[in-house]
Every structure is written in structure tokens, then in C-alpha cells.
Coordinates of C-alpha atoms and ligand atoms in Angstrom, one line a residue:
X3 CA -162.2 -94.2 -45.8
X4 CA -161.5 -95.4 -42.3
X5 CA -159.1 -98.3 -41.6
X6 CA -158.5 -100.4 -38.5
X7 CA -155.9 -99.7 -35.8
X8 CA -153.8 -102.7 -36.8
X9 CA -153.7 -101.4 -40.4
X10 CA -152.9 -97.9 -39.3
X11 CA -150.0 -99.3 -37.2
X12 CA -148.7 -101.2 -40.2
X13 CA -148.5 -98.0 -42.2
X14 CA -147.0 -96.0 -39.3
X15 CA -144.3 -98.6 -38.6
X16 CA -143.1 -98.2 -42.2
X17 CA -142.5 -94.5 -41.4
X18 CA -140.3 -95.6 -38.5
X19 CA -142.7 -94.6 -35.8
X20 CA -142.4 -96.6 -32.5
X21 CA -145.3 -99.1 -32.4
X22 CA -145.7 -102.0 -30.0
X23 CA -145.3 -105.4 -31.7
X24 CA -148.7 -106.8 -32.6
X25 CA -150.5 -109.4 -34.7
X26 CA -154.1 -109.3 -36.0
X27 CA -156.3 -112.4 -35.2
X28 CA -159.8 -113.5 -36.1
X29 CA -160.3 -116.5 -33.8
X30 CA -159.3 -117.7 -30.4
X31 CA -156.8 -120.1 -32.0
X32 CA -155.2 -117.3 -34.0
X33 CA -154.9 -115.2 -30.8
X34 CA -153.0 -118.0 -29.1
X35 CA -150.8 -118.5 -32.1
X36 CA -150.1 -114.8 -32.1
X37 CA -149.0 -115.0 -28.5
X38 CA -146.7 -117.9 -29.4
X39 CA -145.1 -115.8 -32.1
X40 CA -144.6 -112.8 -29.8
X41 CA -143.2 -115.2 -27.2
X42 CA -145.0 -114.3 -23.9
X43 CA -148.4 -113.5 -22.4
X44 CA -147.8 -109.9 -21.3
X45 CA -150.3 -108.7 -23.9
X46 CA -153.2 -106.5 -24.7
X47 CA -156.2 -107.8 -26.7
X48 CA -157.9 -105.0 -28.6
X49 CA -161.2 -105.1 -30.6
X50 CA -160.7 -103.9 -34.2
X51 CA -163.7 -101.9 -35.1
X52 CA -164.1 -98.5 -36.9
X53 CA -165.1 -96.7 -33.7
X54 CA -163.1 -95.3 -30.8
X55 CA -164.0 -95.6 -27.1
X56 CA -163.3 -99.3 -27.2
X57 CA -161.5 -99.2 -23.8
X58 CA -164.6 -98.0 -22.0
X59 CA -166.9 -100.4 -23.8
X60 CA -164.9 -103.5 -22.8
X61 CA -163.1 -103.9 -26.1
X62 CA -159.5 -103.6 -24.7
X63 CA -158.2 -106.1 -22.2
X64 CA -154.8 -106.4 -20.6
X65 CA -153.6 -110.0 -19.8
X66 CA -150.7 -111.7 -18.2
X67 CA -151.3 -115.4 -18.6
X68 CA -152.4 -117.9 -21.2
X69 CA -155.8 -118.4 -19.4
X70 CA -156.4 -114.6 -19.2
X71 CA -155.5 -114.3 -22.9
X72 CA -158.0 -117.0 -23.9
X73 CA -160.7 -115.5 -21.7
X74 CA -160.1 -112.0 -23.2
X75 CA -160.1 -113.4 -26.7
X76 CA -163.4 -115.2 -26.1
X77 CA -165.1 -112.2 -24.5
X78 CA -164.0 -109.7 -27.2
X79 CA -164.4 -111.7 -30.4
X80 CA -168.0 -111.7 -31.4
X81 CA -168.8 -109.0 -28.8
X82 CA -171.5 -106.4 -29.7
X83 CA -169.5 -103.4 -28.8
X84 CA -171.3 -100.2 -27.8
X85 CA -169.1 -97.2 -27.4
X86 CA -169.6 -93.4 -27.3
X87 CA -168.8 -93.5 -31.1
X88 CA -171.2 -96.1 -32.3
X89 CA -174.1 -93.7 -32.4
X90 CA -176.6 -95.5 -30.1
X91 CA -176.1 -98.8 -32.0
X92 CA -173.4 -101.4 -31.7
X93 CA -170.8 -103.1 -33.9
X94 CA -169.8 -106.7 -33.9
X95 CA -166.1 -107.4 -33.2
X96 CA -164.7 -109.7 -35.9
X97 CA -161.0 -109.0 -35.5
X98 CA -158.7 -108.3 -32.6
X99 CA -155.2 -107.0 -32.3
X100 CA -152.9 -108.9 -30.0
X101 CA -150.1 -106.6 -29.0
X102 CA -147.3 -106.4 -26.5
X103 CA -148.4 -104.7 -23.3
X104 CA -146.6 -101.4 -22.6
X105 CA -146.0 -100.1 -19.1
X106 CA -146.3 -96.4 -19.2
X107 CA -146.3 -93.4 -16.8
X108 CA -148.0 -90.8 -19.0
X109 CA -150.7 -90.8 -21.7
X110 CA -150.6 -87.9 -24.3
X111 CA -152.8 -87.0 -27.1
X112 CA -151.6 -86.2 -30.6
X113 CA -153.9 -85.7 -33.6
X114 CA -153.6 -84.2 -37.0
X115 CA -156.6 -83.1 -39.0
X116 CA -157.9 -80.3 -41.1
X117 CA -159.3 -77.1 -39.5
X118 CA -162.1 -76.4 -41.9
X119 CA -162.6 -72.9 -40.7
X120 CA -159.0 -71.9 -41.4
X121 CA -158.6 -74.2 -44.3
X122 CA -155.3 -75.6 -42.9
X123 CA -154.1 -78.8 -41.5
X124 CA -153.3 -78.7 -37.8
X125 CA -151.6 -80.6 -35.0
X126 CA -153.7 -81.0 -31.8
X127 CA -151.6 -81.9 -28.8
X128 CA -152.3 -82.5 -25.2
X129 CA -150.1 -83.8 -22.4
X130 CA -153.2 -85.3 -20.8
X131 CA -154.4 -87.9 -23.3
X132 CA -156.2 -91.2 -22.9
X133 CA -159.8 -92.3 -22.7
X134 CA -160.9 -89.0 -21.1
X135 CA -159.9 -86.7 -23.9
X136 CA -163.4 -85.7 -24.9
X137 CA -164.1 -84.9 -21.2
X138 CA -161.0 -82.8 -21.1
X139 CA -162.0 -80.9 -24.3
X140 CA -165.2 -80.0 -22.6
X141 CA -163.9 -79.1 -19.2
X142 CA -160.4 -77.8 -19.7
X143 CA -160.0 -76.9 -23.4
X144 CA -156.9 -74.8 -22.5
X145 CA -155.0 -78.1 -21.9
X146 CA -155.3 -78.9 -25.6
X147 CA -153.1 -76.9 -28.0
X148 CA -153.6 -76.5 -31.7
X149 CA -150.8 -75.7 -34.2
X150 CA -151.6 -75.0 -37.8
X151 CA -149.1 -75.7 -40.5
X152 CA -148.7 -75.1 -44.2
X153 CA -149.8 -78.2 -46.3
X154 CA -147.1 -77.6 -48.9
X155 CA -144.2 -76.6 -46.7
X156 CA -145.2 -79.1 -44.0
X157 CA -144.3 -78.6 -40.3
X158 CA -140.7 -77.4 -39.8
X159 CA -138.8 -79.3 -37.1
X160 CA -138.3 -76.1 -35.0
X161 CA -142.1 -75.6 -34.7
X162 CA -142.6 -79.2 -33.7
X163 CA -140.0 -78.6 -31.0
X164 CA -141.6 -75.4 -29.9
X165 CA -144.9 -77.2 -29.5
X166 CA -143.6 -79.9 -27.2
X167 CA -141.4 -77.5 -25.2
X168 CA -144.5 -75.3 -24.7
X169 CA -146.2 -78.3 -23.0
X170 CA -143.3 -78.7 -20.5
X171 CA -141.4 -81.5 -22.1
X172 CA -137.6 -81.3 -22.1
X173 CA -134.5 -83.3 -23.0
X174 CA -134.7 -86.7 -24.7
X175 CA -138.5 -86.9 -24.3
X176 CA -139.0 -83.6 -26.1
X177 CA -136.7 -84.8 -28.9
X178 CA -138.7 -88.0 -29.4
X179 CA -142.1 -86.2 -29.2
X180 CA -141.0 -83.6 -31.7
X181 CA -139.7 -86.2 -34.1
X182 CA -142.9 -88.2 -33.8
X183 CA -145.0 -85.1 -34.4
X184 CA -143.0 -84.1 -37.5
X185 CA -143.2 -87.6 -39.0
X186 CA -147.0 -87.9 -38.4
X187 CA -147.5 -84.6 -40.2
X188 CA -145.6 -86.1 -43.1
X189 CA -147.8 -89.2 -43.1
X190 CA -150.9 -87.0 -43.0
X191 CA -149.8 -85.0 -46.0
X192 CA -148.2 -87.8 -48.1
X193 CA -151.2 -90.1 -47.6
X194 CA -153.9 -87.5 -48.2
X195 CA -155.3 -88.4 -44.8
X196 CA -158.2 -86.5 -43.2
X197 CA -157.2 -87.7 -39.7
X198 CA -154.2 -89.2 -38.0
X199 CA -154.8 -89.6 -34.4
X200 CA -152.7 -91.2 -31.7
X201 CA -154.5 -91.5 -28.4
X202 CA -152.7 -92.4 -26.3
X203 CA -149.2 -91.6 -27.2
X204 CA -147.3 -92.8 -24.1
X205 CA -143.9 -92.5 -22.4
X206 CA -143.0 -96.0 -21.3
X207 CA -141.1 -96.9 -18.1
X208 CA -137.8 -96.7 -19.9
X209 CA -138.6 -93.1 -21.1
X210 CA -139.4 -94.2 -24.7
X211 CA -142.3 -92.6 -26.5
X212 CA -144.7 -95.2 -28.0
X213 CA -147.8 -95.0 -30.2
X214 CA -150.2 -97.1 -28.2
X215 CA -153.3 -96.5 -30.4
X216 CA -153.5 -95.3 -33.9
X217 CA -156.3 -94.1 -36.1
X218 CA -156.0 -93.1 -39.8
X219 CA -158.9 -91.9 -42.1
X220 CA -158.2 -91.2 -45.7
X221 CA -159.7 -88.4 -47.7
X222 CA -161.8 -90.3 -50.2
X223 CA -161.1 -87.7 -52.9
X224 CA -157.4 -88.4 -52.6
X225 CA -157.7 -92.2 -52.5
X226 CA -157.1 -92.6 -56.3
X227 CA -153.5 -91.6 -55.6
X228 CA -153.1 -94.4 -53.1
X229 CA -154.4 -97.6 -54.7
X230 CA -152.2 -99.6 -52.4
X231 CA -154.6 -98.8 -49.5
X232 CA -157.9 -99.7 -51.2
X233 CA -157.6 -103.3 -50.1
X234 CA -157.6 -102.1 -46.5
X235 CA -161.2 -101.1 -46.9
X236 CA -163.5 -103.1 -44.6
X237 CA -167.0 -102.8 -45.9
X238 CA -168.4 -104.8 -43.0
X239 CA -167.5 -101.9 -40.7
X240 CA -169.3 -99.3 -42.9
X241 CA -172.9 -98.3 -43.0
X242 CA -174.5 -101.0 -45.3
X243 CA -176.7 -98.2 -46.8
X244 CA -173.7 -96.1 -47.6
X245 CA -171.8 -99.0 -49.2
X246 CA -174.8 -99.8 -51.5
X247 CA -175.2 -96.1 -52.4
X248 CA -171.6 -95.8 -53.4
X249 CA -172.0 -98.6 -55.9
X250 CA -174.5 -96.5 -57.8
X251 CA -172.5 -93.3 -57.5
X252 CA -174.9 -91.8 -55.1
X253 CA -173.7 -89.6 -52.2
X254 CA -175.5 -91.0 -49.2
X255 CA -175.0 -90.4 -45.5
X256 CA -177.3 -92.3 -43.1
X257 CA -178.8 -90.3 -40.2
X258 CA -181.2 -91.1 -37.4
X259 CA -184.5 -89.5 -38.4
X260 CA -187.5 -91.0 -40.2
X261 CA -188.0 -88.9 -43.3
X262 CA -186.1 -90.4 -46.3
X263 CA -184.8 -87.7 -48.6
X264 CA -184.0 -87.9 -52.3
X265 CA -182.5 -84.7 -53.7
X266 CA -180.4 -83.7 -56.6
X267 CA -177.4 -81.5 -55.7
X268 CA -175.6 -81.4 -52.4
X269 CA -176.6 -77.8 -51.7
X270 CA -180.3 -78.6 -52.3
X271 CA -180.0 -81.7 -50.2
X272 CA -178.6 -79.7 -47.3
X273 CA -181.3 -77.1 -47.6
X274 CA -183.9 -79.8 -47.7
X275 CA -182.6 -81.3 -44.5
X276 CA -182.6 -77.9 -42.8
X277 CA -186.2 -77.3 -43.8
X278 CA -187.3 -80.7 -42.5
X279 CA -185.7 -79.8 -39.2
X280 CA -187.3 -76.4 -39.3
X281 CA -190.7 -78.0 -39.8
X282 CA -190.1 -80.1 -36.7
X283 CA -189.0 -83.4 -38.5
X284 CA -185.8 -85.4 -38.6
X285 CA -184.2 -86.5 -41.9
X286 CA -183.3 -90.2 -42.2
X287 CA -180.5 -89.5 -44.6
X288 CA -178.6 -87.1 -46.8
X289 CA -178.9 -88.3 -50.4
X290 CA -177.6 -86.5 -53.5
X291 CA -178.6 -88.4 -56.6
X292 CA -176.4 -86.0 -58.7
X293 CA -177.1 -83.4 -61.2
X294 CA -177.6 -85.9 -64.0
X295 CA -179.8 -88.4 -62.2
X296 CA -181.1 -91.2 -64.4
X297 CA -184.3 -93.3 -63.9
X298 CA -182.0 -96.2 -62.8
X299 CA -180.3 -94.0 -60.2
X300 CA -183.7 -92.8 -58.9
X301 CA -184.8 -96.4 -58.5
X302 CA -181.6 -97.4 -56.7
X303 CA -182.0 -94.3 -54.5
X304 CA -185.5 -95.3 -53.5
X305 CA -184.4 -98.8 -52.7
X306 CA -181.6 -97.6 -50.5
X307 CA -183.9 -95.1 -48.7
X308 CA -186.4 -97.9 -48.0
X309 CA -183.8 -100.3 -46.7
X310 CA -183.8 -98.2 -43.6
X311 CA -186.7 -99.5 -41.5
X312 CA -187.0 -96.2 -39.6
X313 CA -188.2 -94.4 -42.7
X314 CA -191.9 -93.4 -42.4
X315 CA -192.2 -91.0 -45.3
X316 CA -190.1 -90.1 -48.4
X317 CA -189.5 -86.6 -49.6
X318 CA -188.3 -86.2 -53.2
X319 CA -187.0 -82.7 -54.0
X320 CA -185.7 -82.4 -57.5
X321 CA -184.6 -79.4 -59.5
X322 CA -184.7 -80.2 -63.2
X323 CA -181.8 -78.4 -64.7
X324 CA -179.7 -80.8 -66.8
X325 CA -182.3 -83.4 -66.3
X326 CA -185.9 -82.6 -67.4
X327 CA -188.7 -82.9 -64.9
X328 CA -190.8 -85.2 -67.0
X329 CA -187.9 -87.7 -67.3
X330 CA -187.5 -87.6 -63.5
X331 CA -191.2 -87.9 -62.9
X332 CA -191.2 -91.1 -65.0
X333 CA -188.2 -92.3 -63.0
X334 CA -190.1 -91.7 -59.8
X335 CA -193.2 -93.5 -61.1
X336 CA -191.2 -96.5 -62.3
X337 CA -189.3 -96.7 -59.0
X338 CA -192.4 -96.4 -56.8
X339 CA -194.0 -99.3 -58.8
X340 CA -190.9 -101.4 -58.7
X341 CA -190.3 -101.0 -54.9
X342 CA -194.1 -101.1 -54.1
X343 CA -193.8 -98.0 -52.0
X344 CA -196.3 -98.2 -49.0
X345 CA -195.5 -95.1 -47.1
X346 CA -196.3 -91.4 -47.9
X347 CA -194.4 -89.9 -50.7
X348 CA -194.0 -86.1 -51.1
X349 CA -192.7 -84.8 -54.4
X350 CA -191.5 -81.3 -55.2
X351 CA -190.4 -80.8 -58.8
X352 CA -189.1 -77.6 -60.2
X353 CA -187.4 -76.6 -63.4
X354 CA -187.4 -77.5 -67.1
X355 CA -190.6 -79.3 -68.2
X356 CA -192.1 -79.0 -64.7
X357 CA -195.7 -78.9 -66.0
X358 CA -195.2 -82.1 -68.1
X359 CA -193.6 -83.8 -65.0
X360 CA -196.5 -82.8 -62.8
X361 CA -199.0 -84.1 -65.3
X362 CA -197.3 -87.5 -65.4
X363 CA -197.4 -87.8 -61.6
X364 CA -201.0 -86.7 -61.5
X365 CA -202.1 -89.4 -64.0
X366 CA -199.9 -92.1 -62.7
X367 CA -202.5 -93.5 -60.3
X368 CA -199.9 -93.4 -57.5
X369 CA -200.7 -91.6 -54.3
X370 CA -198.3 -88.8 -54.4
X371 CA -198.5 -85.7 -52.3
X372 CA -197.2 -82.9 -54.5
X373 CA -195.6 -79.8 -53.2
X374 CA -194.9 -76.5 -54.9
X375 CA -191.8 -75.2 -53.1
X376 CA -189.3 -76.4 -50.7
X377 CA -190.8 -75.2 -47.4
X378 CA -194.2 -76.6 -48.5
X379 CA -192.6 -79.9 -49.3
X380 CA -190.8 -80.2 -45.9
X381 CA -194.0 -79.3 -44.0
X382 CA -196.1 -81.8 -46.0
X383 CA -193.5 -84.6 -45.3
X384 CA -193.6 -83.9 -41.6
X385 CA -197.4 -83.8 -41.6
X386 CA -197.5 -87.1 -43.6
X387 CA -195.7 -88.8 -40.7
X388 CA -198.8 -88.6 -38.5
X389 CA -201.3 -89.3 -41.2
Ligands
LIG166 P1 -159.8 -96.7 -27.4 O1 -160.5 -96.7 -26.1 O2 -160.7 -97.3 -28.5 O3 -159.3 -95.4 -27.7 O4 -158.6 -97.8 -27.3 P2 -157.1 -97.5 -26.8 O5 -156.2 -98.3 -27.7 O6 -156.8 -96.1 -26.8 O7 -157.0 -98.2 -25.4 C1 -157.8 -97.6 -24.3 C2 -156.9 -97.6 -23.1 O8 -156.5 -98.8 -22.7 C3 -155.7 -96.7 -23.2 O9 -155.9 -95.3 -23.0 C4 -154.8 -97.3 -22.1 O10 -155.1 -96.7 -20.9 C5 -155.2 -98.7 -22.1 N1 -154.2 -99.5 -22.8 C6 -154.2 -99.9 -24.1 N2 -153.1 -100.6 -24.4 C7 -152.4 -100.7 -23.2 C8 -151.1 -101.2 -22.9 O11 -150.4 -101.8 -23.7 N3 -150.7 -101.1 -21.6 C9 -151.5 -100.5 -20.7 N4 -151.0 -100.4 -19.4 N5 -152.7 -99.9 -20.9 C10 -153.1 -100.0 -22.2
LIG167 MN1 -157.5 -94.6 -28.1

């Protein structure tokens, strides 16, 4: 689960991390009220959306007067923000953060995430942070250092200090940066986060280290231990298809292709997507209906797949293990009738009662393209696109 910058900053402030004073606002009036509470107009107005790269997309504006503040609020609220992280689309800005402007001399990067290859959490640090970090990662990866740490023991203070010393920081600055690093690793572990990212972490004109931006993503599997954060969920920022799917207990991830996939089991779903690509197609989604898919779940899954207007064909790939193929076939038939499916449907069934299932499909009167094995199914789905 992702949360907004202003929410991440509320959490981090409780851990005594240095955050600029700020107030969330949802209208121009609220922005002006926030400025009144802060007491001056030396502010920054920041779009609150679940995507980074806002600065480059016009979603972050520095102001110095009431008029500039009003103009910035008007231009950002309601803006369709396109950034490098909005995957070709855009997101509408509904909230902004009004925060005290910080004058700084240096922008650093500090992130904590899981290194899946090593199976360990790690700190990623760079003394050249800011909006060009992706560019830096491509061109000068040696300027970004990674430090793994034990998830149970945490990051010992001396290793945090070693990290900042190795990047040329000394004295009081090094002390502050080491302490911030150590605290952020604690936040990461204690909150079951999958990402804590501060970009930029800045050193202001008085030499104080400040977290200018903050991103926190929670590991959904750990969220049950942190019910206090559930109210921070902002469904408007999430993929509408994914929100709907989660209501039915379906694992769904929206993608950019045009072949809708309905598969039972995450491994089989991954293999199906691979084979679609191998056959020259692009999957529209990852969708795992689960090992014990019911007819209702199958219908819900069909509806979610078809909500995506890019979908030109549907591939159903079900292995009947716990569920019997004939039950699934009936589920498919009911669903197709209910949603009045008007695009090609390729079905590959395998497993218990497969013959009964195939018979049902054959006599249903529905135009179903049947396939015998996975590769065959993927190829037929790709071919169906041009039929
Ligand atoms: P992002 O582009 O979505 O990552 O948004 P950020 O919060 O990181 O802001 C983008 C950039 O705006 C930062 O890298 C800074 O250069 C600049 N910026 C943001 N807040 C301030 C501020 O308080 N003072 C100054 N001088 N620049 C800021
Ligand atoms: Mn940033």
C-alpha cells in the first residue's frame, strides 16, 4: 500500500525525524488558510499523488507571496499530472501539501528497500540526490552505494556512520545523517515497509539535515499488524481495476497489453503471461483467481478484465486441481452469458474432470476457442486478436 507524502511525513515526524512544517489542503481556500497558520508565504506547494517525478511534471512550485501561492494552488489542484512514474497516463491532483520552503545547498538520496536477490533489506545512499537520481543510476551507478543489513538486528550505529563517512561527510553533518539513516531503518522494519525513500534529503543553509520529500510503501502482507495505517489508504490513487479485484479476493495487476488473462495460481499466471509474450502478444493483466476459484469469482474476474477497454481477447487458463474442470466450465459459461462477452475467448482447461468440462463448453452454444495446452492457448489468443 502506498501513501501520500504528507502522510509519510506525519509518520516520520513521530520518529523525531526533521521534517519541514506543512499542512495538507484540498482547495485554494484551504491552501491560503494553511499559509496563515504557518505565518508566512515562503512556501512550497506540492501535488499529493502516488507517483514520483512531480517536480519535473509541474507538480511542485516554490512561492514567496500570497499571489504566487494562490496561482500555484490554482495551477496544481485539479491538474492532470503526467510524470515519468504515471506509466504513460496521468493522475488528477486532488490534494496538495503546503510546506515551509527550505533553502539548501545539497540534495542527497536516502532509500531503504528490500534487495530481493539477497533477501535482505538495504540502505541506498547517494550524495547526489534530487530529481536526476534515475539518470545518475544509469550514467554513474558508482555514485550510489548500497548497504545491506540484518532485518532482526537492524542497522548498528557504527555501520550507519561508516556509510556516511565513506561518502565524504564529516563532523556534525555526518552525525545528523548517520542518525537519520539509523532511524529510517527502524521505521522500515517496525512498520513492515517495502520502501522508505527520502529524495531529496537536504542540508539547509544552517547546516541542518532535513527530509524534503518522503515516500513510504507498506508491505500489504504486514498491514494486518498496523491497522492504524489502513485509514491512510487512498483508493482514488489506485488502479480502479485493482481496487475492484481486491474486493473479491482476486490478485490482479493491470498491465498495458490487450489480452485479458484469467488464470488460477500465481505461477501459472506468470507462465501464461510469458507464453503470450513469446507468441508475440502483450498481456493486459496478471490475474490469479486463486486455487479454489468459485463460479462467482470467475464472473467477477471476467467483469474486471472487461472493464479495461484495451482488452481485445480473453485467455482463460485453468488447472483443475482442488476445483473440478466441469465446475469451472459452468462458471465460465455463466459469466460469459452474464457479461455478454463480445470478444474472442480462448479457454484451456486441464486437470480433474477435464473431459466433462470440455463437453459443457462445447454444448454451451458460446463461441469459445478451445486450446489443449499452454503454448497452444497463448498462440490462439494472439491469433484471435487479428480475427
Ligand atoms: P518529486 O519530484 O515528486 O520527487 O518531488 P520532490 O518533493 O522531491 O520535489 C522536487 C524538487 O523540488 C526537489 O528535488 C527540490 O529541488 C525542489 N524542492 C522541493 N521542495 C523544496 C523546498 O522547500 N525548497 C527548495 N529550494 N526546493 C524544493
Ligand atoms: Mn522527490
